[in-house]
Amino acid sequence: MRGALGGPRVLLRRLREVMAEPVSAQDRLDKIVVLIAANMVAEVCSVYVLRIDATLELYATEGLKREAVHQTVLKRDEGLVGLVASEAKPINLSNAQDHPAFSFRPETGEEIYHSFLGVPILRAGNTLGVLVVQNRARRTYTEEEQEALQTTAMVLAEMIASGELSALARPGAEPAVRHSQQLNGAVLSDGIALGHVVLHEPRVVITEVIADDVPRELKRLEVAIAALRADLDRMLEDGELADGGEHRDVLEAYRMFGYDQGWLHKMREAVTSGLTAEAAVERVQSDTRARMLRAQDPYLRDRLHDLDDLSNRLLRVVMGRDHAPSRDQLPDNAIIVARSMGPAALLDYDRKRLRGLVLEEGTEHSHVAIVARALGIPAVGGIDNATGLVEPGDAVIVDGTAGHVHLRPRPDIESAYAERVKLRARRQAQYHALRDKPCVTKDGQKIDLMINAGLLIDLPHIDDTGASGVGLFRTELQFMVAHAFPRTNEQYALYRSVLDAAGKRPVTFRTLDIGGDKVLPYIRNETEENPALGWRAIRLGLDRPGLFRIQIRAMLRAAGGRELRVMFPMISMIEEFDKAKEFVEMELTHLRRHGHKLPDRVEIGTMLEVPSLLFQLDELLDRVDFLSVGSNDLMQFLYAADRGNARVSGRYDPISTPVLRALKDVADKAAAHKKPVTVCGELASQPIGALALVIAGYRALSLTPSQVGPVKAMLLDLDCKKAQSAILPLLEKPIGSVSIRHQLENFAAAENLPL
Ligand code: PEP
Ligand code: MG
């Protein structure tokens, strides 16, 4: 390296000695800047640390005025130092004063220095500070010098992350690395959890940053790379899916990066400059993460994610740690933090210690979110770089109601949330006390409250809630959380367990409702322009009768000697119902012929989710044994508003005249045909929605288990006749405003109904 005394390795060796000295944090920093300046033949070396108020404070300098230390504070976007911090990229200039971002602070005396090399102090892609060298002469720092300074910055990153510098900070101006922050994401599963961070993929903790023996470290790196490549080749050849069901194309991307010369060169270079093999992998990974966090292009972000994953794998190989530590050693109050996670992985955790989940990826409809909801674990997704921001053991609050994560919360936030948790627990206890009370309104109307379910882990909810049955069993969930198509006997076993758990209480099984947003990872689907209107649910069932019939057979066999209630999703015309029913009859005949024990009774119904059925009600009701209104899909089709698109899904109120007119018509016609009708969409799960539905004439609702308590509490206080006379006339009148939520709220307030 031109101009450097003894090169980067000598510098790193000296730094290691300084790191081991029993001196104060300030003395250590002061020694470090002197060493760096001398080694790089620079007149100035300064360390700026990013503070919790998003400013950069000068913590140490060699060359600038000493009085400026802890006095000079730059805004995060101020000057060249601010630019290095915000872009997380080095800036290398022979004449800094020509740069448009240049600004100088007179108290530092830096105006006499022309050349400037600033590098970000990065950890897991996050900027912790900036390290700068300056010279009077207009010189250009070589690439090697820049590389050496970045390597040195890594040592400083470890020092800042260790918390050692906090002692030097004024209250309110601590280093940002450990500050409390609120992160905003998407609600995956409702509820509030307080606990401590457990990384799903534990970070490999690097204890040795500086190499003793560079050739040995280079060898370690080469051996690890070769092992990584062999591993990837083997997985691709065996067609084996990696952890979490990654797809083949992800493995292909890994393999491509595994041979990427640019990546390998950077890591070798970092080792050559004096880092251990593992520190070199982490140093290059940190740059990748910083780029990933700033990349706008989704394709590029995905690729950088892949590269980040691959770096994690390589780190484990280098450190000889192939597997994550055992999941049984989970601390109490564990909040799992992960990039992404498959549903099976979540189920592997000890439920008693698992409190919450935070994901970088993951949406409301992701499979892991479905499982989190079934387990009743608050979860928030879409938190950028969550795994990079946390440290294992950090205190964290997951607010799955608002979609916030409070990392290292301030005491006032923590106590406010602790209060909310207590309040929720008290309410739960009140709801629990209602469990065995019959659900009858004040004026004697009996309302059937059932639950929606879909997984084995949902079954305890039947007893916990005191529900009168399972009004909707979403059979697709078993398919969605599996890695491969569940075999007939697996389907049979699940249905049988559900019927056993329900005992005498009815269970309504819905046949597979896949397609749309419910994708099965192991089935290659053609991309559809409008998946919600596409080849899904019963359409798929009727076109692939093999699949459909296997499922029907499993249900019929599981219900041998009992009642089977089966319904079809997304029926849009009576012919589809007839055809689907025919398959059930064919299977019955088949089983009878083979001497199987048949159900005592088979009730066949349909979901009402497609508006076309509203105009075939008489014909439909003549055919079906029961109807179940899927208000989620029915709403999206009635208002032509995608239920998965937050921009439009909340735009139209389901508690509105057009929807309730349609729903009342369904309830009236069902009553006239003496056919039972239930509502199983989300509308029934909110007390105000349930109120509207009971007013419209519904006497059976199927709810998310956690909502049985609140809905029941409302119904027990309701005078149904009074509510009907207050609200039903509104449906007859010409529409003034479409939503009638307000009128319902007023009624509830006047009646003291808990909504
Ligand atoms: C519905 O559409 O209301 C329904 C209950 O089905 P899912 O939410 O599973 O589509
Ligand atoms: Mg639906």
mmCIF file of N, CA, C and O and ligand atoms in Angstrom, residues 474 510 513 518 536 569-570 607 609 630 632-634 643, ligand 2:
data_model
loop_
_atom_site.group_PDB
_atom_site.id
_atom_site.type_symbol
_atom_site.label_atom_id
_atom_site.label_comp_id
_atom_site.label_asym_id
_atom_site.label_seq_id
_atom_site.Cartn_x
_atom_site.Cartn_y
_atom_site.Cartn_z
ATOM 1 N N ARG A 474 -61.079 -24.870 7.029
ATOM 2 C CA ARG A 474 -60.394 -24.551 5.768
ATOM 3 C C ARG A 474 -59.391 -25.658 5.464
ATOM 4 O O ARG A 474 -58.243 -25.618 5.937
ATOM 5 N N ARG A 510 -64.738 -27.518 4.359
ATOM 6 C CA ARG A 510 -64.801 -26.909 3.027
ATOM 7 C C ARG A 510 -63.767 -27.595 2.155
ATOM 8 O O ARG A 510 -62.619 -27.797 2.594
ATOM 9 N N ASP A 513 -59.668 -24.906 -1.169
ATOM 10 C CA ASP A 513 -59.853 -23.572 -1.737
ATOM 11 C C ASP A 513 -58.478 -23.017 -2.049
ATOM 12 O O ASP A 513 -57.964 -22.148 -1.342
ATOM 13 N N LYS A 518 -53.988 -18.137 -2.327
ATOM 14 C CA LYS A 518 -53.592 -19.330 -1.575
ATOM 15 C C LYS A 518 -52.800 -20.255 -2.488
ATOM 16 O O LYS A 518 -53.370 -21.080 -3.197
ATOM 17 N N ARG A 536 -59.329 -21.170 -9.560
ATOM 18 C CA ARG A 536 -59.158 -21.410 -8.133
ATOM 19 C C ARG A 536 -60.338 -22.206 -7.586
ATOM 20 O O ARG A 536 -61.356 -22.367 -8.250
ATOM 21 N N PRO A 569 -66.221 -24.228 -2.121
ATOM 22 C CA PRO A 569 -65.897 -22.798 -2.194
ATOM 23 C C PRO A 569 -66.057 -22.233 -3.601
ATOM 24 O O PRO A 569 -65.885 -22.958 -4.584
ATOM 25 N N MET A 570 -66.413 -20.977 -3.698
ATOM 26 C CA MET A 570 -66.429 -20.233 -4.971
ATOM 27 C C MET A 570 -67.405 -20.788 -6.015
ATOM 28 O O MET A 570 -67.158 -20.682 -7.213
ATOM 29 N N MET A 607 -70.522 -22.461 -0.160
ATOM 30 C CA MET A 607 -70.190 -21.104 0.260
ATOM 31 C C MET A 607 -70.920 -20.149 -0.680
ATOM 32 O O MET A 607 -71.089 -20.449 -1.861
ATOM 33 N N GLU A 609 -70.009 -16.833 -2.077
ATOM 34 C CA GLU A 609 -68.911 -15.861 -2.149
ATOM 35 C C GLU A 609 -68.955 -15.069 -3.446
ATOM 36 O O GLU A 609 -68.297 -14.047 -3.581
ATOM 37 N N GLY A 630 -69.466 -16.386 2.633
ATOM 38 C CA GLY A 630 -68.052 -15.999 2.778
ATOM 39 C C GLY A 630 -67.963 -14.508 2.506
ATOM 40 O O GLY A 630 -67.779 -14.088 1.364
ATOM 41 N N ASN A 632 -65.746 -12.362 3.090
ATOM 42 C CA ASN A 632 -64.466 -11.795 2.629
ATOM 43 C C ASN A 632 -64.448 -11.718 1.106
ATOM 44 O O ASN A 632 -64.177 -10.671 0.519
ATOM 45 N N ASP A 633 -64.734 -12.844 0.484
ATOM 46 C CA ASP A 633 -64.737 -12.836 -0.978
ATOM 47 C C ASP A 633 -65.966 -12.116 -1.528
ATOM 48 O O ASP A 633 -65.865 -11.372 -2.502
ATOM 49 N N LEU A 634 -67.101 -12.323 -0.897
ATOM 50 C CA LEU A 634 -68.320 -11.681 -1.412
ATOM 51 C C LEU A 634 -68.140 -10.153 -1.444
ATOM 52 O O LEU A 634 -68.499 -9.499 -2.421
ATOM 53 N N ARG A 643 -59.274 -7.850 -1.886
ATOM 54 C CA ARG A 643 -59.169 -7.949 -0.430
ATOM 55 C C ARG A 643 -57.727 -7.961 0.067
ATOM 56 O O ARG A 643 -57.457 -7.678 1.223
HETATM 57 MG MG MG B 2 -63.353 -17.161 0.379
#
